[in-house]
Tab-separated table of C-alpha atoms and ligand atoms in Angstrom:
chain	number	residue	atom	x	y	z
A	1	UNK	CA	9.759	-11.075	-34.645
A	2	UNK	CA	7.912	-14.666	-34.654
A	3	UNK	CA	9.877	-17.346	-36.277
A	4	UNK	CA	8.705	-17.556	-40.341
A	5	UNK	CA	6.443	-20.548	-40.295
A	6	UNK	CA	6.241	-23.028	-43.540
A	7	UNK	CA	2.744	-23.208	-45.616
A	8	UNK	CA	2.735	-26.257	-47.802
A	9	UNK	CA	-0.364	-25.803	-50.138
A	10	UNK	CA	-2.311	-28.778	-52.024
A	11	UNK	CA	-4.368	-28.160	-55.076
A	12	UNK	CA	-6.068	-30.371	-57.557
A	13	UNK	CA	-6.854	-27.868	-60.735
A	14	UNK	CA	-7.266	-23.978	-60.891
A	15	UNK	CA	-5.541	-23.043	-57.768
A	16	UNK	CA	-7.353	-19.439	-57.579
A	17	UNK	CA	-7.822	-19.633	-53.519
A	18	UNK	CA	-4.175	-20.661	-53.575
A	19	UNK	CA	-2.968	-17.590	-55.647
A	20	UNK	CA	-4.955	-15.625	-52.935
A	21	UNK	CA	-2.759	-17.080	-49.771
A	22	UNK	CA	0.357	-16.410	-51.776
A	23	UNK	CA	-0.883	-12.955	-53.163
A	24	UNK	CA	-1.934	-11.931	-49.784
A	25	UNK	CA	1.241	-13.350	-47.726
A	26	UNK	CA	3.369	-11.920	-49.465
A	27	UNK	CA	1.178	-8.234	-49.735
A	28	UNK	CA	0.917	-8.376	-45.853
A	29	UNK	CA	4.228	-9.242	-45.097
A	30	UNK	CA	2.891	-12.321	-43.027
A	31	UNK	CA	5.457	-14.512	-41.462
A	32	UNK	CA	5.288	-17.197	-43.176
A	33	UNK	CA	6.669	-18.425	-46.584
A	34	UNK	CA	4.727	-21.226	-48.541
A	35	UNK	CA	7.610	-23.844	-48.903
A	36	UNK	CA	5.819	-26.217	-51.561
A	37	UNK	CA	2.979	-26.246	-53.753
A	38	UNK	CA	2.156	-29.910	-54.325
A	39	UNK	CA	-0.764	-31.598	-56.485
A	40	UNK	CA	-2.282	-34.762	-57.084
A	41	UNK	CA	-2.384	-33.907	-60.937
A	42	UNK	CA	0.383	-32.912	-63.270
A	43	UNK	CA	-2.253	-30.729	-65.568
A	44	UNK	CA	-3.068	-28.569	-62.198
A	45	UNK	CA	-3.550	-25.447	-63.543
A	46	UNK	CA	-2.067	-23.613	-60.487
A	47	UNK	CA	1.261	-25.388	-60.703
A	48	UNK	CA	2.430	-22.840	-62.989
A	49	UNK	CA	1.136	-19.807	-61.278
A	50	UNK	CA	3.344	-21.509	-58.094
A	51	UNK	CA	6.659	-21.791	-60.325
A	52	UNK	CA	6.078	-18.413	-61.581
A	53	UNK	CA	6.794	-17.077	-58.415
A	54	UNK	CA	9.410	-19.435	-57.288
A	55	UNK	CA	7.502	-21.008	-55.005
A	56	UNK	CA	8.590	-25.584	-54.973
A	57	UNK	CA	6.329	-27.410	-56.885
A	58	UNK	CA	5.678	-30.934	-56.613
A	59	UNK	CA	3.244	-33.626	-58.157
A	60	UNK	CA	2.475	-37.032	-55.927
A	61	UNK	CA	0.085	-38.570	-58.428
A	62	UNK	CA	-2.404	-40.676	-57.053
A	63	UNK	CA	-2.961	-42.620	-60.209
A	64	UNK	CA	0.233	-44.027	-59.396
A	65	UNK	CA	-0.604	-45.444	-55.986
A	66	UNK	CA	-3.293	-48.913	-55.775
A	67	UNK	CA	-4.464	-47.811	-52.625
A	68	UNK	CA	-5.439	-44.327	-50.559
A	69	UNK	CA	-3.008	-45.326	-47.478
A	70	UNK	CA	-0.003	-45.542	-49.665
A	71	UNK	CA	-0.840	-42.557	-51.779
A	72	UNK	CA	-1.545	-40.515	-48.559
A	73	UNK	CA	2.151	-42.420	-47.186
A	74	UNK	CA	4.153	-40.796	-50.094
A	75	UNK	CA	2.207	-37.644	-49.822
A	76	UNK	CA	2.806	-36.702	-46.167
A	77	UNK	CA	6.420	-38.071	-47.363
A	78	UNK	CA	6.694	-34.767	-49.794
A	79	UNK	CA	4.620	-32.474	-47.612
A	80	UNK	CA	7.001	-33.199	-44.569
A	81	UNK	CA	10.397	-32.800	-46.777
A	82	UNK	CA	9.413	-29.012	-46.395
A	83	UNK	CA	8.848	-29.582	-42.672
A	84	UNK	CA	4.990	-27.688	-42.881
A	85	UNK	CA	3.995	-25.615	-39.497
A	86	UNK	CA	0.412	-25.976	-41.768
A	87	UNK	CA	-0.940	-27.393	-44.335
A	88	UNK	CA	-3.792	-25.382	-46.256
A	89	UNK	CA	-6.294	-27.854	-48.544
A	90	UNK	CA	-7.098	-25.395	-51.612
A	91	UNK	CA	-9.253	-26.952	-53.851
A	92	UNK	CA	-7.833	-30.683	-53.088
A	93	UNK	CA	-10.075	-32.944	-54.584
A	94	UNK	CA	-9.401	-36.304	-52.422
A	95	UNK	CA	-10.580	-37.677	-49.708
A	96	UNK	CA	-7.882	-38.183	-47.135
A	97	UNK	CA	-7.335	-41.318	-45.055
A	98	UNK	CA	-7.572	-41.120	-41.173
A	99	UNK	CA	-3.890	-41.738	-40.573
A	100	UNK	CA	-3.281	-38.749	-42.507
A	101	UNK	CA	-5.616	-36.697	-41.071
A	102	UNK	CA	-4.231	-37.184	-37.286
A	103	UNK	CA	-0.617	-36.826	-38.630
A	104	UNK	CA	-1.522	-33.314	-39.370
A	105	UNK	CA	-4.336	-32.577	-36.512
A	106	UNK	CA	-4.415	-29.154	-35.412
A	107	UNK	CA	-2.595	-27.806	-38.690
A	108	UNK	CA	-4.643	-28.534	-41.868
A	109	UNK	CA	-7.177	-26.323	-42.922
A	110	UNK	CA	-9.407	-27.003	-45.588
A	111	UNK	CA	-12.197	-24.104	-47.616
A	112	UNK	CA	-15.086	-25.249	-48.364
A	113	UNK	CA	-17.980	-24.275	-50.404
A	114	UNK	CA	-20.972	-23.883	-48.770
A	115	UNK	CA	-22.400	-22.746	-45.231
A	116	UNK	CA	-21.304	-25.927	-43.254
A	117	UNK	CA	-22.177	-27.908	-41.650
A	118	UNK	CA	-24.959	-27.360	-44.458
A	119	UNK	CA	-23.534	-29.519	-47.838
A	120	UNK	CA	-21.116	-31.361	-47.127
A	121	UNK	CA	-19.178	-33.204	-50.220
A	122	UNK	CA	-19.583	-32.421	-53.589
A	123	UNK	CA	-21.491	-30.232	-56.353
A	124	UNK	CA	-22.781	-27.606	-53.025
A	125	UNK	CA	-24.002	-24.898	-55.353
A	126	UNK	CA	-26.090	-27.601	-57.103
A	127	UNK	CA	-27.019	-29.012	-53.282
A	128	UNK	CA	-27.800	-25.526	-52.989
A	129	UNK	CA	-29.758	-24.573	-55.655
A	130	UNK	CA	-31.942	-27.018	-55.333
A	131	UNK	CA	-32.455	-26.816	-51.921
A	132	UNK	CA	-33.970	-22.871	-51.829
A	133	UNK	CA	-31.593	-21.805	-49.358
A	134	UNK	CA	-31.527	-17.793	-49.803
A	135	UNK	CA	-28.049	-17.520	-48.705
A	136	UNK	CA	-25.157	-19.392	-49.552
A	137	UNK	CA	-21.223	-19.256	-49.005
A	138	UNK	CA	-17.939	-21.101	-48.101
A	139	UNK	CA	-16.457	-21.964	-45.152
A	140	UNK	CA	-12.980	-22.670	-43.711
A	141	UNK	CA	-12.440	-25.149	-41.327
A	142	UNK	CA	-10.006	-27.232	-39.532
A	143	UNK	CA	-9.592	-30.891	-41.332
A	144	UNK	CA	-10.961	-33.817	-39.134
A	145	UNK	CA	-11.592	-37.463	-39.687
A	146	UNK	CA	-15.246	-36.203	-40.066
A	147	UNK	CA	-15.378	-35.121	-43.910
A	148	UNK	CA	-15.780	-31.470	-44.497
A	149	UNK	CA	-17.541	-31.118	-40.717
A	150	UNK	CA	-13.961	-30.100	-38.622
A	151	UNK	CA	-14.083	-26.654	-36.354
A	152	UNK	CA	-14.745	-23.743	-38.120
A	153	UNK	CA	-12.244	-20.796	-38.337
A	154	UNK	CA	-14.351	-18.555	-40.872
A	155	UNK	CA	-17.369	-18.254	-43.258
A	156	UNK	CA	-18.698	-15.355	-45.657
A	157	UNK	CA	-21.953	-15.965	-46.842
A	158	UNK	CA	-23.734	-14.481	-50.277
A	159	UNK	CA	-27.636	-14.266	-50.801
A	160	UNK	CA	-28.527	-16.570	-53.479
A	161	UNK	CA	-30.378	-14.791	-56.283
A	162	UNK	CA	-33.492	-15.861	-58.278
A	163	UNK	CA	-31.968	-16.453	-61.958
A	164	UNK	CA	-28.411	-18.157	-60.395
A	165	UNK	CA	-27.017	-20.936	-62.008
A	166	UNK	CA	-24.476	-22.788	-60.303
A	167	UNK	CA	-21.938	-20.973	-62.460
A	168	UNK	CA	-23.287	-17.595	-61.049
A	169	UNK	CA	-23.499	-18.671	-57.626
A	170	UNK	CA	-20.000	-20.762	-57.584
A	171	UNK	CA	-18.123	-17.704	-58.672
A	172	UNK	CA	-20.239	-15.209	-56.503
A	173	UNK	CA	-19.279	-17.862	-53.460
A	174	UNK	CA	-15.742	-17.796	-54.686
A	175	UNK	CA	-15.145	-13.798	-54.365
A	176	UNK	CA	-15.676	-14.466	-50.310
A	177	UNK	CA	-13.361	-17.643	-50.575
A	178	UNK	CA	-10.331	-15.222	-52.001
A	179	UNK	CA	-11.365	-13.269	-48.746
A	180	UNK	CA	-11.725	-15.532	-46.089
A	181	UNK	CA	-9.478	-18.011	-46.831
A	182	UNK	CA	-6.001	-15.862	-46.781
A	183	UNK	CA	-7.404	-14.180	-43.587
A	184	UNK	CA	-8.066	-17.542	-41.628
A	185	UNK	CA	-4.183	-18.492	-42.863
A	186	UNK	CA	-3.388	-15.735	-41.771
A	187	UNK	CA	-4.899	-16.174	-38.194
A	188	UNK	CA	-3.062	-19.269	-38.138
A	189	UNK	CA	0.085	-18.219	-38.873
A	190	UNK	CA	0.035	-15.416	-36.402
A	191	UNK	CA	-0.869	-18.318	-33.607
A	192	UNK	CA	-4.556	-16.299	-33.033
A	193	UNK	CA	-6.596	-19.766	-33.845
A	194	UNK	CA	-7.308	-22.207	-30.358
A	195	UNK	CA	-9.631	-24.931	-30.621
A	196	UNK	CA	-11.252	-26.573	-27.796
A	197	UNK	CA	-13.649	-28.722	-28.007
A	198	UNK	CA	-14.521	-28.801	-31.248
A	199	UNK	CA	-14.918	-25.295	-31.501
A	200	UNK	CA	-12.549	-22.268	-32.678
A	201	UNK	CA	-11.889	-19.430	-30.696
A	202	UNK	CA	-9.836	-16.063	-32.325
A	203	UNK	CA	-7.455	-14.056	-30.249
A	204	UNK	CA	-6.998	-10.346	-30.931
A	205	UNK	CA	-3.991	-9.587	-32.836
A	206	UNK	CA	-1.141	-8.546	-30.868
A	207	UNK	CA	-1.006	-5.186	-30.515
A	208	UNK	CA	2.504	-3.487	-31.431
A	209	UNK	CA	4.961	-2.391	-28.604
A	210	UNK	CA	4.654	1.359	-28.041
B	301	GRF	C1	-13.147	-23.826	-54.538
B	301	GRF	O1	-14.483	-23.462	-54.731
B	301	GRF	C2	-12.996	-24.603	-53.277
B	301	GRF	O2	-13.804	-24.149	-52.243
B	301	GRF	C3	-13.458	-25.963	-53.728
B	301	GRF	O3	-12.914	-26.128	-55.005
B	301	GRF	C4	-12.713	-24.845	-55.580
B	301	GRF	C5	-11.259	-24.738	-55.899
B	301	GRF	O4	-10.955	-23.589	-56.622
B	301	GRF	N1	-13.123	-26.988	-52.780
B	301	GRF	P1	-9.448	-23.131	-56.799
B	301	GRF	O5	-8.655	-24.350	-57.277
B	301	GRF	O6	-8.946	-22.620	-55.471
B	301	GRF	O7	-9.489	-22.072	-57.831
């Protein structure tokens, strides 16, 4: 039996791709336990879903910081006080500094809304909409100094249909993330993911001892 690794989760609001990883983990019997949820906003709505199922909760506000390095210094501060093997970005709505980023190179993952490296940033299904594309989706991906462009681990895509709004389209793009995100952690967490230059490459899962 592997050694249970630590998830430490950050959300900004709804948390729904977060409820997913913990649903999932603890459905699949992964090994792994998610030590912490932590947020940037008290009002997170997925906070409570976290406490309901007595997972640590913790808000590092950054209203209360002046700059991004010192906010980022006491966040890594309460990520590493539950001493993270990863740390999965799920919904976090900040832009992280550099410093940050290396700290945790190689173990932050981040999902992302669209087909990258295809919209980057914000509002994608509005990037999306108006740019025609006929298919759409979300992506997970390794974090890198580069925003929303590090190597990707997985990506589901939907067709775009001719009456969406980006209300239709966000939701139909968030089905796949409640997919593909648990399964990438899940990757992770089983040691399958290698990157090498820049790119990800999946080992089979190991195959149980006759
Ligand atoms: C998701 O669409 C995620 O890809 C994006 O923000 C949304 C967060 O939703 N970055 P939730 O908080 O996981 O419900």
């Amino acid at each position: 039996m592997p050694a249970m690794k630590n998830i430490v989760v950050l959300i900004s609001g709804r948390g729904s791709n977060m409820q997913a990883i913990v649903k999932a983990a603890q459905a699949e019997r992964w090994p792994a336990r998610i030590a912490a949820v932590i947020s940037n906003r008290a009002d997170a709505e997925g906070l409570a879903f976290a406490a309901s199922h007595g997972i640590p909760t913790a808000v590092v506000s950054n209203k209360a910081f002046a700059t991004r390095e010192a906010f980022d210094a006491a966040l890594a501060q309460a990520i590493d006080g539950f001493q993270p093997d990863l740390v999965v970005l799920a919904g976090f709505m900040r832009i992280l500094t550099p410093g940050f980023v290396e700290h945790y190179a190689g173990r932050m993952l981040n999902i992302h809304p669209s087909l990258l490296p295809s919209f980057a940033g914000l509002a994608t299904h509005r990037q999306a909409l108006a740019a025609g594309v006929k298919v759409h989706g979300a992506t997970v991906h390794f974090v890198t100094a580069n925003l929303d462009h590090g190597p990707i681990v997985d990506q589901a895509a939907v067709p775009v249909l001719p009456d969406d709004t980006e209300t239709t389209l966000a939701a139909r793009v968030l089905e796949q993330e409640h997919i593909i995100y648990p399964r990438a952690v899940r990757m992770f967490v089983e040691g399958r993911l290698r990157v090498a230059n820049g790119l990800v490459r999946i080992d089979a899962p190991a195959t149980q001892p006759a």
